[in-house]
Amino acid sequence: MKMKKLTAVISLGALLAFSLVALTGCGANDEQVIREAIADELDSYKTLDDEVVNTLIADMDADELSDYGIDGAEFIKSYLSGFDYTIDSVTVDGDTAEAVITMTCKSYSGYEKALEEAATSIMEDESILKMSEEEVNALIGSTIMDALDSVEVAQTEPVTIEYTKSGNVWEPAASTSNDVATALMTN
């Protein structure tokens, strides 16, 4: 069974899509510019409009999902249901700034645990031996979605996003995507 591989493909691809773009600041309003840009990006995860969902799916191995009868858009929407965030602080100090954010989303460790328990249950059911490959794949797909739907929302550890300013442009640290993904995957 490819359950562990599938879990990695689904989770990492979806969460590493987060990226902040360079911002144009304007002196005393730099803090507000940074705060609004972060809110714009994170709000897109809350509303999950088609463009955002398609971007997240593009970063996943959607073919792997479809092998199990899972619609990539439905997976993304279920995984991010309950996603929310708080911008705890934005501090500007000359040409550097940092923003601290806290997010809530489905607990990744809860998802892994639910998936492991479901996989064990499938493997212990001897009727699986009489199923066709298509039936087994459909069972795995529905098991993944049921496990995902059952996971509770949890809060992440705070994430600090660092910025540096060149001229009037704020650049987020290159590690932003990984920092956010790590927080989402360790909650």
GROMACS .gro file of C-alpha atoms in nm:
model
  187
    1MET     CA    1   0.000   0.000   0.000
    2LYS     CA    2   0.132   0.346  -0.090
    3MET     CA    3  -0.028   0.523   0.206
    4LYS     CA    4   0.291   0.684   0.347
    5LYS     CA    5   0.403   0.806   0.003
    6LEU     CA    6   0.058   0.947  -0.064
    7THR     CA    7   0.051   1.128   0.269
    8ALA     CA    8   0.383   1.298   0.193
    9VAL     CA    9   0.277   1.398  -0.158
   10ILE     CA   10  -0.053   1.542  -0.040
   11SER     CA   11   0.077   1.737   0.256
   12LEU     CA   12   0.408   1.881   0.144
   13GLY     CA   13   0.290   1.992  -0.198
   14ALA     CA   14  -0.012   2.173  -0.062
   15LEU     CA   15   0.161   2.360   0.216
   16LEU     CA   16   0.478   2.476   0.042
   17ALA     CA   17   0.275   2.689  -0.196
   18PHE     CA   18   0.273   2.981   0.049
   19SER     CA   19   0.490   3.270  -0.065
   20LEU     CA   20   0.496   3.639   0.008
   21VAL     CA   21   0.599   3.881  -0.263
   22ALA     CA   22   0.813   4.192  -0.244
   23LEU     CA   23   0.624   4.496  -0.114
   24THR     CA   24   0.655   4.865  -0.182
   25GLY     CA   25   0.675   5.057   0.144
   26CYS     CA   26   0.626   5.422   0.208
   27GLY     CA   27   0.805   5.543   0.519
   28ALA     CA   28   0.580   5.572   0.822
   29ASN     CA   29   0.328   5.336   0.662
   30ASP     CA   30   0.572   5.044   0.618
   31GLU     CA   31   0.415   4.850   0.904
   32GLN     CA   32   0.070   4.881   0.747
   33VAL     CA   33   0.202   4.781   0.402
   34ILE     CA   34   0.353   4.462   0.547
   35ARG     CA   35   0.045   4.384   0.756
   36GLU     CA   36  -0.190   4.425   0.456
   37ALA     CA   37   0.029   4.212   0.228
   38ILE     CA   38   0.038   3.926   0.477
   39ALA     CA   39  -0.338   3.954   0.527
   40ASP     CA   40  -0.397   3.944   0.150
   41GLU     CA   41  -0.194   3.624   0.115
   42LEU     CA   42  -0.340   3.448   0.417
   43ASP     CA   43  -0.697   3.557   0.337
   44SER     CA   44  -0.663   3.365   0.009
   45TYR     CA   45  -0.614   3.048   0.214
   46LYS     CA   46  -0.934   3.122   0.407
   47THR     CA   47  -1.155   3.195   0.106
   48LEU     CA   48  -1.004   2.923  -0.117
   49ASP     CA   49  -1.122   3.076  -0.440
   50ASP     CA   50  -1.062   2.879  -0.760
   51GLU     CA   51  -0.733   3.052  -0.841
   52VAL     CA   52  -0.582   2.967  -0.502
   53VAL     CA   53  -0.710   2.609  -0.510
   54ASN     CA   54  -0.568   2.561  -0.861
   55THR     CA   55  -0.231   2.700  -0.750
   56LEU     CA   56  -0.220   2.463  -0.455
   57ILE     CA   57  -0.323   2.167  -0.673
   58ALA     CA   58  -0.051   2.255  -0.925
   59ASP     CA   59   0.206   2.210  -0.648
   60MET     CA   60   0.066   1.867  -0.559
   61ASP     CA   61   0.082   1.540  -0.746
   62ALA     CA   62  -0.286   1.547  -0.842
   63ASP     CA   63  -0.247   1.233  -1.053
   64GLU     CA   64  -0.154   1.045  -0.738
   65LEU     CA   65  -0.475   1.169  -0.574
   66SER     CA   66  -0.692   1.079  -0.870
   67ASP     CA   67  -0.559   0.722  -0.859
   68TYR     CA   68  -0.759   0.694  -0.538
   69GLY     CA   69  -1.066   0.877  -0.664
   70ILE     CA   70  -0.982   1.189  -0.466
   71ASP     CA   71  -1.061   1.525  -0.619
   72GLY     CA   72  -0.765   1.755  -0.555
   73ALA     CA   73  -0.983   2.061  -0.499
   74GLU     CA   74  -1.196   1.880  -0.242
   75PHE     CA   75  -0.884   1.757  -0.064
   76ILE     CA   76  -0.741   2.111  -0.044
   77LYS     CA   77  -1.072   2.254   0.076
   78SER     CA   78  -1.105   1.988   0.345
   79TYR     CA   79  -0.744   2.024   0.460
   80LEU     CA   80  -0.770   2.403   0.488
   81SER     CA   81  -1.122   2.415   0.634
   82GLY     CA   82  -1.089   2.599   0.960
   83PHE     CA   83  -0.773   2.781   0.848
   84ASP     CA   84  -0.737   3.118   1.014
   85TYR     CA   85  -0.453   3.343   1.123
   86THR     CA   86  -0.361   3.629   1.350
   87ILE     CA   87  -0.092   3.883   1.274
   88ASP     CA   88   0.044   3.911   1.625
   89SER     CA   89   0.286   4.197   1.553
   90VAL     CA   90   0.472   4.385   1.283
   91THR     CA   91   0.787   4.564   1.391
   92VAL     CA   92   0.983   4.794   1.158
   93ASP     CA   93   1.337   4.896   1.253
   94GLY     CA   94   1.504   5.098   0.978
   95ASP     CA   95   1.567   4.867   0.682
   96THR     CA   96   1.457   4.550   0.860
   97ALA     CA   97   1.118   4.434   0.977
   98GLU     CA   98   0.959   4.127   1.119
   99ALA     CA   99   0.603   4.007   1.139
  100VAL     CA  100   0.488   3.740   1.380
  101ILE     CA  101   0.188   3.535   1.275
  102THR     CA  102  -0.005   3.252   1.438
  103MET     CA  103  -0.225   3.023   1.231
  104THR     CA  104  -0.492   2.766   1.298
  105CYS     CA  105  -0.562   2.476   1.066
  106LYS     CA  106  -0.629   2.106   1.080
  107SER     CA  107  -0.374   1.935   1.295
  108TYR     CA  108  -0.119   1.766   1.070
  109SER     CA  109  -0.018   1.524   1.343
  110GLY     CA  110  -0.388   1.451   1.397
  111TYR     CA  111  -0.425   1.381   1.026
  112GLU     CA  112  -0.125   1.146   1.027
  113LYS     CA  113  -0.263   0.962   1.330
  114ALA     CA  114  -0.613   0.930   1.180
  115LEU     CA  115  -0.461   0.808   0.853
  116GLU     CA  116  -0.242   0.549   1.026
  117GLU     CA  117  -0.536   0.418   1.226
  118ALA     CA  118  -0.750   0.399   0.912
  119ALA     CA  119  -0.474   0.222   0.718
  120THR     CA  120  -0.435  -0.033   0.999
  121SER     CA  121  -0.809  -0.093   0.996
  122ILE     CA  122  -0.806  -0.151   0.619
  123MET     CA  123  -0.514  -0.390   0.641
  124GLU     CA  124  -0.682  -0.591   0.915
  125ASP     CA  125  -1.002  -0.632   0.712
  126GLU     CA  126  -0.966  -0.961   0.526
  127SER     CA  127  -1.239  -0.866   0.280
  128ILE     CA  128  -0.983  -0.640   0.112
  129LEU     CA  129  -0.825  -0.955  -0.033
  130LYS     CA  130  -1.138  -1.018  -0.240
  131MET     CA  131  -1.156  -0.664  -0.379
  132SER     CA  132  -1.038  -0.554  -0.720
  133GLU     CA  133  -0.758  -0.297  -0.744
  134GLU     CA  134  -1.013  -0.029  -0.831
  135GLU     CA  135  -1.221  -0.115  -0.522
  136VAL     CA  136  -0.913  -0.109  -0.299
  137ASN     CA  137  -0.809   0.228  -0.442
  138ALA     CA  138  -1.160   0.366  -0.387
  139LEU     CA  139  -1.153   0.239  -0.028
  140ILE     CA  140  -0.814   0.403   0.030
  141GLY     CA  141  -0.943   0.729  -0.119
  142SER     CA  142  -1.255   0.738   0.094
  143THR     CA  143  -1.046   0.643   0.400
  144ILE     CA  144  -0.809   0.935   0.338
  145MET     CA  145  -1.096   1.181   0.304
  146ASP     CA  146  -1.276   1.043   0.612
  147ALA     CA  147  -0.953   1.070   0.812
  148LEU     CA  148  -0.902   1.427   0.692
  149ASP     CA  149  -1.260   1.528   0.768
  150SER     CA  150  -1.228   1.393   1.124
  151VAL     CA  151  -0.924   1.600   1.220
  152GLU     CA  152  -0.966   1.888   1.464
  153VAL     CA  153  -0.833   2.239   1.406
  154ALA     CA  154  -0.523   2.330   1.608
  155GLN     CA  155  -0.309   2.641   1.655
  156THR     CA  156   0.045   2.658   1.520
  157GLU     CA  157   0.348   2.793   1.697
  158PRO     CA  158   0.412   3.159   1.608
  159VAL     CA  159   0.604   3.213   1.283
  160THR     CA  160   0.835   3.511   1.235
  161ILE     CA  161   0.865   3.648   0.882
  162GLU     CA  162   1.170   3.866   0.835
  163TYR     CA  163   1.190   4.145   0.578
  164THR     CA  164   1.473   4.362   0.450
  165LYS     CA  165   1.423   4.691   0.269
  166SER     CA  166   1.612   4.801  -0.038
  167GLY     CA  167   1.508   5.146  -0.158
  168ASN     CA  168   1.135   5.140  -0.096
  169VAL     CA  169   1.088   4.764  -0.155
  170TRP     CA  170   1.047   4.515   0.130
  171GLU     CA  171   1.171   4.162   0.050
  172PRO     CA  172   1.059   3.872   0.269
  173ALA     CA  173   1.323   3.622   0.378
  174ALA     CA  174   1.371   3.334   0.136
  175SER     CA  175   1.284   3.086   0.411
  176THR     CA  176   0.927   3.219   0.450
  177SER     CA  177   0.761   2.932   0.262
  178ASN     CA  178   0.945   2.669   0.461
  179ASP     CA  179   0.883   2.845   0.793
  180VAL     CA  180   0.508   2.864   0.731
  181ALA     CA  181   0.491   2.508   0.598
  182THR     CA  182   0.687   2.378   0.896
  183ALA     CA  183   0.449   2.550   1.138
  184LEU     CA  184   0.146   2.408   0.958
  185MET     CA  185   0.292   2.059   0.949
  186THR     CA  186   0.398   2.041   1.313
  187ASN     CA  187   0.076   2.155   1.477
   0.00000   0.00000   0.00000
